[in-house]
Amino acid sequence: NAGVTQTPKFQVLKTGQSMTLQCAQDMNHEYMSWYRQDPGMGLRLIHYSVGAGITDQGEVPNGYNVSRSTTEDFPLRLLSAAPSQTSVYFCASRRQGNYGYTFGSGTRLTVV
Amino acid sequence: SQKIEQNSEALNIQEGKTATLTCNYTNYSPAYLQWYRQDPGRGPVFLLLIRENEKEKRKERLKVTFDTTLKQSLFHITASQPADSATYLCALAKGNNNDMRFGAGTRLTVKP
């Protein structure tokens, strides 16, 4: 039981490049979310999903796309990276009901 | 706009004392309030969840209160230890517990 697995752990991109941050969970959790964490700003919600085929926007969705084709996977796509997207990205999941989220270990992304 | 404020960026206390962290919110009616612990370079770890109809919840040395009239939660760590040193995050969610928003966190240091 690995929990929430994020890959890669570190990534450097050039402005305008695209990439996908991977997130997988093996706990059969229905709910999954993506957050970014910046110094002094706390964690901000990008997108979330309540189940396969269903996604919704959080507070900072611009510049990011998501899809949820399976219960296990919730990838985050950056279509055209910008320096403002330099951040640490966390994926989280939880099961239905009054439960907290399980977070991955994060992806540190630098856009130059 | 919605605002979640944690009382201070940093809190220093002596080992054995009780640490009390505050989370205040405005323009928000959360149904769920959660507390997480985050160590440097790692993802947040879920500690406690309390619902709007609950006044208090305990888990070992941890206690959380939730006052929807004052729009405030207090998080207590009794008999604090140096191992409790970390950043503690408050998070709120509305009725479905999906769209969860975080405060910026309070960095707790427990000195021996």
JSON list of C-alpha atoms in Angstrom, two decimals:
[
{"chain": "A", "resi": 1, "resn": "ASN", "atom": "CA", "xyz": [0.00, 0.00, 0.00]},
{"chain": "A", "resi": 2, "resn": "ALA", "atom": "CA", "xyz": [1.99, 2.97, -1.33]},
{"chain": "A", "resi": 3, "resn": "GLY", "atom": "CA", "xyz": [-0.62, 5.71, -0.59]},
{"chain": "A", "resi": 4, "resn": "VAL", "atom": "CA", "xyz": [-0.38, 8.72, -2.94]},
{"chain": "A", "resi": 5, "resn": "THR", "atom": "CA", "xyz": [2.54, 8.61, -5.38]},
{"chain": "A", "resi": 6, "resn": "GLN", "atom": "CA", "xyz": [3.66, 11.71, -7.27]},
{"chain": "A", "resi": 7, "resn": "THR", "atom": "CA", "xyz": [6.17, 11.78, -10.11]},
{"chain": "A", "resi": 8, "resn": "PRO", "atom": "CA", "xyz": [8.54, 13.37, -10.84]},
{"chain": "A", "resi": 9, "resn": "LYS", "atom": "CA", "xyz": [9.87, 14.74, -7.54]},
{"chain": "A", "resi": 10, "resn": "PHE", "atom": "CA", "xyz": [11.76, 17.56, -9.24]},
{"chain": "A", "resi": 11, "resn": "GLN", "atom": "CA", "xyz": [11.40, 19.17, -12.67]},
{"chain": "A", "resi": 12, "resn": "VAL", "atom": "CA", "xyz": [12.87, 22.17, -14.46]},
{"chain": "A", "resi": 13, "resn": "LEU", "atom": "CA", "xyz": [10.98, 23.49, -17.47]},
{"chain": "A", "resi": 14, "resn": "LYS", "atom": "CA", "xyz": [11.60, 26.27, -19.92]},
{"chain": "A", "resi": 15, "resn": "THR", "atom": "CA", "xyz": [8.90, 28.88, -20.44]},
{"chain": "A", "resi": 16, "resn": "GLY", "atom": "CA", "xyz": [6.38, 27.63, -22.97]},
{"chain": "A", "resi": 17, "resn": "GLN", "atom": "CA", "xyz": [7.11, 23.93, -22.49]},
{"chain": "A", "resi": 18, "resn": "SER", "atom": "CA", "xyz": [4.37, 21.52, -21.54]},
{"chain": "A", "resi": 19, "resn": "MET", "atom": "CA", "xyz": [4.43, 18.67, -19.09]},
{"chain": "A", "resi": 20, "resn": "THR", "atom": "CA", "xyz": [2.24, 16.39, -17.00]},
{"chain": "A", "resi": 21, "resn": "LEU", "atom": "CA", "xyz": [2.60, 15.86, -13.29]},
{"chain": "A", "resi": 22, "resn": "GLN", "atom": "CA", "xyz": [1.53, 12.35, -12.39]},
{"chain": "A", "resi": 23, "resn": "CYS", "atom": "CA", "xyz": [-0.50, 11.35, -9.34]},
{"chain": "A", "resi": 24, "resn": "ALA", "atom": "CA", "xyz": [-1.62, 7.83, -8.47]},
{"chain": "A", "resi": 25, "resn": "GLN", "atom": "CA", "xyz": [-3.28, 6.40, -5.36]},
{"chain": "A", "resi": 26, "resn": "ASP", "atom": "CA", "xyz": [-3.86, 2.75, -4.46]},
{"chain": "A", "resi": 27, "resn": "MET", "atom": "CA", "xyz": [-6.39, 3.26, -1.67]},
{"chain": "A", "resi": 28, "resn": "ASN", "atom": "CA", "xyz": [-9.51, 3.28, -3.91]},
{"chain": "A", "resi": 29, "resn": "HIS", "atom": "CA", "xyz": [-10.25, 6.86, -2.83]},
{"chain": "A", "resi": 30, "resn": "GLU", "atom": "CA", "xyz": [-13.06, 8.63, -4.67]},
{"chain": "A", "resi": 31, "resn": "TYR", "atom": "CA", "xyz": [-11.84, 12.16, -4.11]},
{"chain": "A", "resi": 32, "resn": "MET", "atom": "CA", "xyz": [-8.58, 13.61, -5.46]},
{"chain": "A", "resi": 33, "resn": "SER", "atom": "CA", "xyz": [-7.18, 17.14, -5.54]},
{"chain": "A", "resi": 34, "resn": "TRP", "atom": "CA", "xyz": [-4.21, 19.14, -6.75]},
{"chain": "A", "resi": 35, "resn": "TYR", "atom": "CA", "xyz": [-2.70, 21.96, -4.69]},
{"chain": "A", "resi": 36, "resn": "ARG", "atom": "CA", "xyz": [0.21, 24.29, -5.19]},
{"chain": "A", "resi": 37, "resn": "GLN", "atom": "CA", "xyz": [2.21, 25.65, -2.27]},
{"chain": "A", "resi": 38, "resn": "ASP", "atom": "CA", "xyz": [4.11, 28.91, -2.43]},
{"chain": "A", "resi": 39, "resn": "PRO", "atom": "CA", "xyz": [6.00, 30.66, 0.40]},
{"chain": "A", "resi": 40, "resn": "GLY", "atom": "CA", "xyz": [3.67, 32.80, 2.50]},
{"chain": "A", "resi": 41, "resn": "MET", "atom": "CA", "xyz": [0.61, 31.77, 0.46]},
{"chain": "A", "resi": 42, "resn": "GLY", "atom": "CA", "xyz": [-0.19, 28.40, 1.92]},
{"chain": "A", "resi": 43, "resn": "LEU", "atom": "CA", "xyz": [-1.75, 25.62, -0.13]},
{"chain": "A", "resi": 44, "resn": "ARG", "atom": "CA", "xyz": [-4.05, 26.74, -2.93]},
{"chain": "A", "resi": 45, "resn": "LEU", "atom": "CA", "xyz": [-6.50, 24.40, -4.64]},
{"chain": "A", "resi": 46, "resn": "ILE", "atom": "CA", "xyz": [-6.03, 24.05, -8.42]},
{"chain": "A", "resi": 47, "resn": "HIS", "atom": "CA", "xyz": [-8.51, 21.33, -9.46]},
{"chain": "A", "resi": 48, "resn": "TYR", "atom": "CA", "xyz": [-10.32, 18.50, -7.78]},
{"chain": "A", "resi": 49, "resn": "SER", "atom": "CA", "xyz": [-12.29, 15.39, -8.74]},
{"chain": "A", "resi": 50, "resn": "VAL", "atom": "CA", "xyz": [-15.10, 13.54, -6.96]},
{"chain": "A", "resi": 51, "resn": "GLY", "atom": "CA", "xyz": [-14.75, 10.42, -9.09]},
{"chain": "A", "resi": 52, "resn": "ALA", "atom": "CA", "xyz": [-13.73, 9.03, -12.45]},
{"chain": "A", "resi": 53, "resn": "GLY", "atom": "CA", "xyz": [-14.94, 11.30, -15.25]},
{"chain": "A", "resi": 54, "resn": "ILE", "atom": "CA", "xyz": [-15.79, 14.23, -12.94]},
{"chain": "A", "resi": 55, "resn": "THR", "atom": "CA", "xyz": [-13.51, 17.22, -12.33]},
{"chain": "A", "resi": 56, "resn": "ASP", "atom": "CA", "xyz": [-14.02, 20.77, -11.08]},
{"chain": "A", "resi": 57, "resn": "GLN", "atom": "CA", "xyz": [-12.01, 23.95, -10.69]},
{"chain": "A", "resi": 58, "resn": "GLY", "atom": "CA", "xyz": [-10.51, 25.20, -7.46]},
{"chain": "A", "resi": 59, "resn": "GLU", "atom": "CA", "xyz": [-9.30, 28.71, -6.66]},
{"chain": "A", "resi": 60, "resn": "VAL", "atom": "CA", "xyz": [-6.31, 28.89, -9.08]},
{"chain": "A", "resi": 61, "resn": "PRO", "atom": "CA", "xyz": [-7.19, 26.74, -12.14]},
{"chain": "A", "resi": 62, "resn": "ASN", "atom": "CA", "xyz": [-5.83, 28.94, -14.94]},
{"chain": "A", "resi": 63, "resn": "GLY", "atom": "CA", "xyz": [-2.96, 27.40, -16.88]},
{"chain": "A", "resi": 64, "resn": "TYR", "atom": "CA", "xyz": [-3.72, 23.87, -15.68]},
{"chain": "A", "resi": 65, "resn": "ASN", "atom": "CA", "xyz": [-5.81, 21.00, -17.07]},
{"chain": "A", "resi": 66, "resn": "VAL", "atom": "CA", "xyz": [-6.89, 17.78, -15.42]},
{"chain": "A", "resi": 67, "resn": "SER", "atom": "CA", "xyz": [-8.73, 14.62, -16.34]},
{"chain": "A", "resi": 68, "resn": "ARG", "atom": "CA", "xyz": [-9.78, 11.55, -14.34]},
{"chain": "A", "resi": 69, "resn": "SER", "atom": "CA", "xyz": [-10.23, 8.50, -16.51]},
{"chain": "A", "resi": 70, "resn": "THR", "atom": "CA", "xyz": [-9.64, 6.01, -13.68]},
{"chain": "A", "resi": 71, "resn": "THR", "atom": "CA", "xyz": [-10.17, 6.06, -9.91]},
{"chain": "A", "resi": 72, "resn": "GLU", "atom": "CA", "xyz": [-6.42, 5.63, -9.35]},
{"chain": "A", "resi": 73, "resn": "ASP", "atom": "CA", "xyz": [-4.92, 8.39, -11.51]},
{"chain": "A", "resi": 74, "resn": "PHE", "atom": "CA", "xyz": [-5.33, 12.16, -11.57]},
{"chain": "A", "resi": 75, "resn": "PRO", "atom": "CA", "xyz": [-2.69, 13.83, -13.79]},
{"chain": "A", "resi": 76, "resn": "LEU", "atom": "CA", "xyz": [-2.14, 17.59, -13.86]},
{"chain": "A", "resi": 77, "resn": "ARG", "atom": "CA", "xyz": [-1.17, 19.12, -17.22]},
{"chain": "A", "resi": 78, "resn": "LEU", "atom": "CA", "xyz": [0.66, 22.38, -17.79]},
{"chain": "A", "resi": 79, "resn": "LEU", "atom": "CA", "xyz": [0.07, 23.28, -21.44]},
{"chain": "A", "resi": 80, "resn": "SER", "atom": "CA", "xyz": [2.48, 26.22, -21.69]},
{"chain": "A", "resi": 81, "resn": "ALA", "atom": "CA", "xyz": [4.59, 26.69, -18.57]},
{"chain": "A", "resi": 82, "resn": "ALA", "atom": "CA", "xyz": [5.15, 30.17, -17.17]},
{"chain": "A", "resi": 83, "resn": "PRO", "atom": "CA", "xyz": [7.58, 31.33, -14.43]},
{"chain": "A", "resi": 84, "resn": "SER", "atom": "CA", "xyz": [4.54, 32.08, -12.23]},
{"chain": "A", "resi": 85, "resn": "GLN", "atom": "CA", "xyz": [3.91, 28.33, -12.13]},
{"chain": "A", "resi": 86, "resn": "THR", "atom": "CA", "xyz": [7.15, 27.74, -10.25]},
{"chain": "A", "resi": 87, "resn": "SER", "atom": "CA", "xyz": [5.93, 26.07, -7.07]},
{"chain": "A", "resi": 88, "resn": "VAL", "atom": "CA", "xyz": [5.65, 22.84, -5.12]},
{"chain": "A", "resi": 89, "resn": "TYR", "atom": "CA", "xyz": [2.67, 20.78, -6.26]},
{"chain": "A", "resi": 90, "resn": "PHE", "atom": "CA", "xyz": [0.84, 18.35, -4.01]},
{"chain": "A", "resi": 91, "resn": "CYS", "atom": "CA", "xyz": [-1.71, 15.74, -4.93]},
{"chain": "A", "resi": 92, "resn": "ALA", "atom": "CA", "xyz": [-4.14, 14.51, -2.27]},
{"chain": "A", "resi": 93, "resn": "SER", "atom": "CA", "xyz": [-6.89, 11.92, -2.01]},
{"chain": "A", "resi": 94, "resn": "ARG", "atom": "CA", "xyz": [-9.54, 10.82, 0.48]},
{"chain": "A", "resi": 95, "resn": "ARG", "atom": "CA", "xyz": [-12.37, 8.33, 0.72]},
{"chain": "A", "resi": 96, "resn": "GLN", "atom": "CA", "xyz": [-16.03, 9.22, 0.87]},
{"chain": "A", "resi": 97, "resn": "GLY", "atom": "CA", "xyz": [-17.27, 10.42, 4.24]},
{"chain": "A", "resi": 98, "resn": "ASN", "atom": "CA", "xyz": [-15.88, 12.46, 7.09]},
{"chain": "A", "resi": 99, "resn": "TYR", "atom": "CA", "xyz": [-12.21, 11.74, 6.45]},
{"chain": "A", "resi": 100, "resn": "GLY", "atom": "CA", "xyz": [-9.11, 13.80, 5.98]},
{"chain": "A", "resi": 101, "resn": "TYR", "atom": "CA", "xyz": [-6.91, 13.81, 2.91]},
{"chain": "A", "resi": 102, "resn": "THR", "atom": "CA", "xyz": [-3.77, 11.77, 2.29]},
{"chain": "A", "resi": 103, "resn": "PHE", "atom": "CA", "xyz": [-1.11, 13.84, 0.55]},
{"chain": "A", "resi": 104, "resn": "GLY", "atom": "CA", "xyz": [1.71, 12.82, -1.74]},
{"chain": "A", "resi": 105, "resn": "SER", "atom": "CA", "xyz": [5.29, 13.94, -1.15]},
{"chain": "A", "resi": 106, "resn": "GLY", "atom": "CA", "xyz": [5.12, 16.70, -3.76]},
{"chain": "A", "resi": 107, "resn": "THR", "atom": "CA", "xyz": [6.70, 17.75, -7.05]},
{"chain": "A", "resi": 108, "resn": "ARG", "atom": "CA", "xyz": [9.02, 20.75, -6.99]},
{"chain": "A", "resi": 109, "resn": "LEU", "atom": "CA", "xyz": [8.66, 22.53, -10.34]},
{"chain": "A", "resi": 110, "resn": "THR", "atom": "CA", "xyz": [10.87, 25.36, -11.55]},
{"chain": "A", "resi": 111, "resn": "VAL", "atom": "CA", "xyz": [10.03, 27.26, -14.75]},
{"chain": "A", "resi": 112, "resn": "VAL", "atom": "CA", "xyz": [12.88, 29.33, -16.16]},
{"chain": "B", "resi": 1, "resn": "SER", "atom": "CA", "xyz": [-13.71, 37.24, -0.37]},
{"chain": "B", "resi": 2, "resn": "GLN", "atom": "CA", "xyz": [-13.09, 34.15, 1.73]},
{"chain": "B", "resi": 3, "resn": "LYS", "atom": "CA", "xyz": [-10.23, 34.42, 4.18]},
{"chain": "B", "resi": 4, "resn": "ILE", "atom": "CA", "xyz": [-8.61, 31.86, 6.47]},
{"chain": "B", "resi": 5, "resn": "GLU", "atom": "CA", "xyz": [-6.11, 33.30, 8.95]},
{"chain": "B", "resi": 6, "resn": "GLN", "atom": "CA", "xyz": [-3.85, 31.48, 11.34]},
{"chain": "B", "resi": 7, "resn": "ASN", "atom": "CA", "xyz": [-2.87, 33.60, 14.30]},
{"chain": "B", "resi": 8, "resn": "SER", "atom": "CA", "xyz": [0.82, 33.87, 13.75]},
{"chain": "B", "resi": 9, "resn": "GLU", "atom": "CA", "xyz": [3.50, 32.69, 11.42]},
{"chain": "B", "resi": 10, "resn": "ALA", "atom": "CA", "xyz": [5.59, 31.27, 14.26]},
{"chain": "B", "resi": 11, "resn": "LEU", "atom": "CA", "xyz": [5.05, 30.14, 17.84]},
{"chain": "B", "resi": 12, "resn": "ASN", "atom": "CA", "xyz": [7.82, 29.15, 20.27]},
{"chain": "B", "resi": 13, "resn": "ILE", "atom": "CA", "xyz": [7.05, 27.29, 23.48]},
{"chain": "B", "resi": 14, "resn": "GLN", "atom": "CA", "xyz": [8.88, 25.32, 26.14]},
{"chain": "B", "resi": 15, "resn": "GLU", "atom": "CA", "xyz": [8.72, 21.53, 26.26]},
{"chain": "B", "resi": 16, "resn": "GLY", "atom": "CA", "xyz": [5.91, 20.28, 28.48]},
{"chain": "B", "resi": 17, "resn": "LYS", "atom": "CA", "xyz": [3.71, 23.34, 27.97]},
{"chain": "B", "resi": 18, "resn": "THR", "atom": "CA", "xyz": [0.46, 23.43, 25.99]},
{"chain": "B", "resi": 19, "resn": "ALA", "atom": "CA", "xyz": [0.66, 24.92, 22.52]},
{"chain": "B", "resi": 20, "resn": "THR", "atom": "CA", "xyz": [-2.46, 26.72, 21.31]},
{"chain": "B", "resi": 21, "resn": "LEU", "atom": "CA", "xyz": [-2.84, 27.62, 17.64]},
{"chain": "B", "resi": 22, "resn": "THR", "atom": "CA", "xyz": [-5.69, 29.70, 16.27]},
{"chain": "B", "resi": 23, "resn": "CYS", "atom": "CA", "xyz": [-7.55, 29.59, 12.97]},
{"chain": "B", "resi": 24, "resn": "ASN", "atom": "CA", "xyz": [-10.02, 32.35, 12.10]},
{"chain": "B", "resi": 25, "resn": "TYR", "atom": "CA", "xyz": [-12.14, 32.61, 8.99]},
{"chain": "B", "resi": 26, "resn": "THR", "atom": "CA", "xyz": [-14.33, 35.23, 7.33]},
{"chain": "B", "resi": 27, "resn": "ASN", "atom": "CA", "xyz": [-16.92, 35.20, 4.54]},
{"chain": "B", "resi": 28, "resn": "TYR", "atom": "CA", "xyz": [-17.13, 31.43, 4.83]},
{"chain": "B", "resi": 29, "resn": "SER", "atom": "CA", "xyz": [-19.55, 28.86, 6.25]},
{"chain": "B", "resi": 30, "resn": "PRO", "atom": "CA", "xyz": [-17.57, 25.65, 6.52]},
{"chain": "B", "resi": 31, "resn": "ALA", "atom": "CA", "xyz": [-19.14, 22.34, 7.35]},
{"chain": "B", "resi": 32, "resn": "TYR", "atom": "CA", "xyz": [-15.76, 20.75, 8.02]},
{"chain": "B", "resi": 33, "resn": "LEU", "atom": "CA", "xyz": [-12.60, 22.02, 9.63]},
{"chain": "B", "resi": 34, "resn": "GLN", "atom": "CA", "xyz": [-9.38, 20.03, 9.55]},
{"chain": "B", "resi": 35, "resn": "TRP", "atom": "CA", "xyz": [-5.87, 20.34, 10.97]},
{"chain": "B", "resi": 36, "resn": "TYR", "atom": "CA", "xyz": [-2.74, 19.04, 9.27]},
{"chain": "B", "resi": 37, "resn": "ARG", "atom": "CA", "xyz": [0.91, 18.83, 10.23]},
{"chain": "B", "resi": 38, "resn": "GLN", "atom": "CA", "xyz": [3.63, 19.55, 7.67]},
{"chain": "B", "resi": 39, "resn": "ASP", "atom": "CA", "xyz": [7.34, 18.91, 8.10]},
{"chain": "B", "resi": 40, "resn": "PRO", "atom": "CA", "xyz": [9.93, 20.63, 5.84]},
{"chain": "B", "resi": 41, "resn": "GLY", "atom": "CA", "xyz": [10.10, 19.09, 2.38]},
{"chain": "B", "resi": 42, "resn": "ARG", "atom": "CA", "xyz": [7.12, 16.80, 2.96]},
{"chain": "B", "resi": 43, "resn": "GLY", "atom": "CA", "xyz": [3.41, 16.72, 2.25]},
{"chain": "B", "resi": 44, "resn": "PRO", "atom": "CA", "xyz": [0.84, 17.62, 4.92]},
{"chain": "B", "resi": 45, "resn": "VAL", "atom": "CA", "xyz": [-0.32, 14.85, 7.24]},
{"chain": "B", "resi": 46, "resn": "PHE", "atom": "CA", "xyz": [-3.93, 14.74, 8.44]},
{"chain": "B", "resi": 47, "resn": "LEU", "atom": "CA", "xyz": [-4.43, 15.09, 12.19]},
{"chain": "B", "resi": 48, "resn": "LEU", "atom": "CA", "xyz": [-8.06, 15.84, 13.07]},
{"chain": "B", "resi": 49, "resn": "LEU", "atom": "CA", "xyz": [-11.39, 16.65, 11.44]},
{"chain": "B", "resi": 50, "resn": "ILE", "atom": "CA", "xyz": [-14.28, 18.38, 13.21]},
{"chain": "B", "resi": 51, "resn": "ARG", "atom": "CA", "xyz": [-17.73, 19.07, 11.79]},
{"chain": "B", "resi": 52, "resn": "GLU", "atom": "CA", "xyz": [-19.78, 22.25, 12.24]},
{"chain": "B", "resi": 53, "resn": "ASN", "atom": "CA", "xyz": [-22.16, 20.54, 14.69]},
{"chain": "B", "resi": 54, "resn": "GLU", "atom": "CA", "xyz": [-19.29, 19.38, 16.92]},
{"chain": "B", "resi": 55, "resn": "LYS", "atom": "CA", "xyz": [-17.77, 21.65, 19.55]},
{"chain": "B", "resi": 56, "resn": "GLU", "atom": "CA", "xyz": [-14.65, 19.70, 20.42]},
{"chain": "B", "resi": 57, "resn": "LYS", "atom": "CA", "xyz": [-12.64, 16.69, 19.33]},
{"chain": "B", "resi": 58, "resn": "ARG", "atom": "CA", "xyz": [-9.67, 14.95, 20.95]},
{"chain": "B", "resi": 59, "resn": "LYS", "atom": "CA", "xyz": [-7.01, 12.53, 19.83]},
{"chain": "B", "resi": 60, "resn": "GLU", "atom": "CA", "xyz": [-4.27, 11.58, 22.28]},
{"chain": "B", "resi": 61, "resn": "ARG", "atom": "CA", "xyz": [-2.50, 14.90, 23.18]},
{"chain": "B", "resi": 62, "resn": "LEU", "atom": "CA", "xyz": [-4.40, 16.88, 20.54]},
{"chain": "B", "resi": 63, "resn": "LYS", "atom": "CA", "xyz": [-7.63, 18.82, 21.02]},
{"chain": "B", "resi": 64, "resn": "VAL", "atom": "CA", "xyz": [-9.57, 20.87, 18.49]},
{"chain": "B", "resi": 65, "resn": "THR", "atom": "CA", "xyz": [-12.48, 23.23, 19.15]},
{"chain": "B", "resi": 66, "resn": "PHE", "atom": "CA", "xyz": [-14.78, 24.71, 16.52]},
{"chain": "B", "resi": 67, "resn": "ASP", "atom": "CA", "xyz": [-16.86, 27.81, 17.27]},
{"chain": "B", "resi": 68, "resn": "THR", "atom": "CA", "xyz": [-19.05, 28.72, 14.29]},
{"chain": "B", "resi": 69, "resn": "THR", "atom": "CA", "xyz": [-20.33, 31.85, 16.06]},
{"chain": "B", "resi": 70, "resn": "LEU", "atom": "CA", "xyz": [-16.85, 33.26, 16.58]},
{"chain": "B", "resi": 71, "resn": "LYS", "atom": "CA", "xyz": [-15.74, 31.73, 13.24]},
{"chain": "B", "resi": 72, "resn": "GLN", "atom": "CA", "xyz": [-12.72, 30.27, 14.98]},
{"chain": "B", "resi": 73, "resn": "SER", "atom": "CA", "xyz": [-10.97, 27.00, 15.70]},
{"chain": "B", "resi": 74, "resn": "LEU", "atom": "CA", "xyz": [-8.39, 26.41, 18.41]},
{"chain": "B", "resi": 75, "resn": "PHE", "atom": "CA", "xyz": [-5.85, 23.59, 18.15]},
{"chain": "B", "resi": 76, "resn": "HIS", "atom": "CA", "xyz": [-4.13, 22.48, 21.35]},
{"chain": "B", "resi": 77, "resn": "ILE", "atom": "CA", "xyz": [-1.14, 20.21, 21.85]},
{"chain": "B", "resi": 78, "resn": "THR", "atom": "CA", "xyz": [-0.74, 19.29, 25.52]},
{"chain": "B", "resi": 79, "resn": "ALA", "atom": "CA", "xyz": [2.55, 18.20, 27.10]},
{"chain": "B", "resi": 80, "resn": "SER", "atom": "CA", "xyz": [4.37, 19.40, 23.99]},
{"chain": "B", "resi": 81, "resn": "GLN", "atom": "CA", "xyz": [7.61, 17.73, 22.89]},
{"chain": "B", "resi": 82, "resn": "PRO", "atom": "CA", "xyz": [10.42, 18.85, 20.56]},
{"chain": "B", "resi": 83, "resn": "ALA", "atom": "CA", "xyz": [9.12, 16.23, 18.08]},
{"chain": "B", "resi": 84, "resn": "ASP", "atom": "CA", "xyz": [5.92, 18.30, 17.80]},
{"chain": "B", "resi": 85, "resn": "SER", "atom": "CA", "xyz": [7.92, 21.06, 16.08]},
{"chain": "B", "resi": 86, "resn": "ALA", "atom": "CA", "xyz": [6.41, 21.50, 12.61]},
{"chain": "B", "resi": 87, "resn": "THR", "atom": "CA", "xyz": [4.08, 23.74, 10.64]},
{"chain": "B", "resi": 88, "resn": "TYR", "atom": "CA", "xyz": [0.40, 23.24, 11.44]},
{"chain": "B", "resi": 89, "resn": "LEU", "atom": "CA", "xyz": [-2.21, 23.99, 8.79]},
{"chain": "B", "resi": 90, "resn": "CYS", "atom": "CA", "xyz": [-5.89, 24.72, 9.23]},
{"chain": "B", "resi": 91, "resn": "ALA", "atom": "CA", "xyz": [-8.22, 23.75, 6.37]},
{"chain": "B", "resi": 92, "resn": "LEU", "atom": "CA", "xyz": [-11.92, 24.39, 5.77]},
{"chain": "B", "resi": 93, "resn": "ALA", "atom": "CA", "xyz": [-14.43, 22.79, 3.45]},
{"chain": "B", "resi": 94, "resn": "LYS", "atom": "CA", "xyz": [-18.11, 23.29, 2.72]},
{"chain": "B", "resi": 95, "resn": "GLY", "atom": "CA", "xyz": [-20.88, 20.71, 2.86]},
{"chain": "B", "resi": 96, "resn": "ASN", "atom": "CA", "xyz": [-19.39, 18.09, 0.58]},
{"chain": "B", "resi": 97, "resn": "ASN", "atom": "CA", "xyz": [-15.86, 18.25, 2.04]},
{"chain": "B", "resi": 98, "resn": "ASN", "atom": "CA", "xyz": [-14.39, 18.37, -1.47]},
{"chain": "B", "resi": 99, "resn": "ASP", "atom": "CA", "xyz": [-13.32, 21.96, -2.12]},
{"chain": "B", "resi": 100, "resn": "MET", "atom": "CA", "xyz": [-10.91, 22.33, 0.81]},
{"chain": "B", "resi": 101, "resn": "ARG", "atom": "CA", "xyz": [-9.06, 25.60, 1.42]},
{"chain": "B", "resi": 102, "resn": "PHE", "atom": "CA", "xyz": [-6.02, 26.10, 3.64]},
{"chain": "B", "resi": 103, "resn": "GLY", "atom": "CA", "xyz": [-4.64, 28.79, 5.89]},
{"chain": "B", "resi": 104, "resn": "ALA", "atom": "CA", "xyz": [-0.98, 29.77, 5.51]},
{"chain": "B", "resi": 105, "resn": "GLY", "atom": "CA", "xyz": [0.06, 27.77, 8.59]},
{"chain": "B", "resi": 106, "resn": "THR", "atom": "CA", "xyz": [1.75, 28.37, 11.92]},
{"chain": "B", "resi": 107, "resn": "ARG", "atom": "CA", "xyz": [5.32, 27.15, 12.47]},
{"chain": "B", "resi": 108, "resn": "LEU", "atom": "CA", "xyz": [5.57, 25.69, 15.98]},
{"chain": "B", "resi": 109, "resn": "THR", "atom": "CA", "xyz": [8.92, 25.24, 17.68]},
{"chain": "B", "resi": 110, "resn": "VAL", "atom": "CA", "xyz": [9.06, 23.35, 20.97]},
{"chain": "B", "resi": 111, "resn": "LYS", "atom": "CA", "xyz": [12.29, 23.99, 22.84]},
{"chain": "B", "resi": 112, "resn": "PRO", "atom": "CA", "xyz": [13.74, 21.42, 25.26]}
]
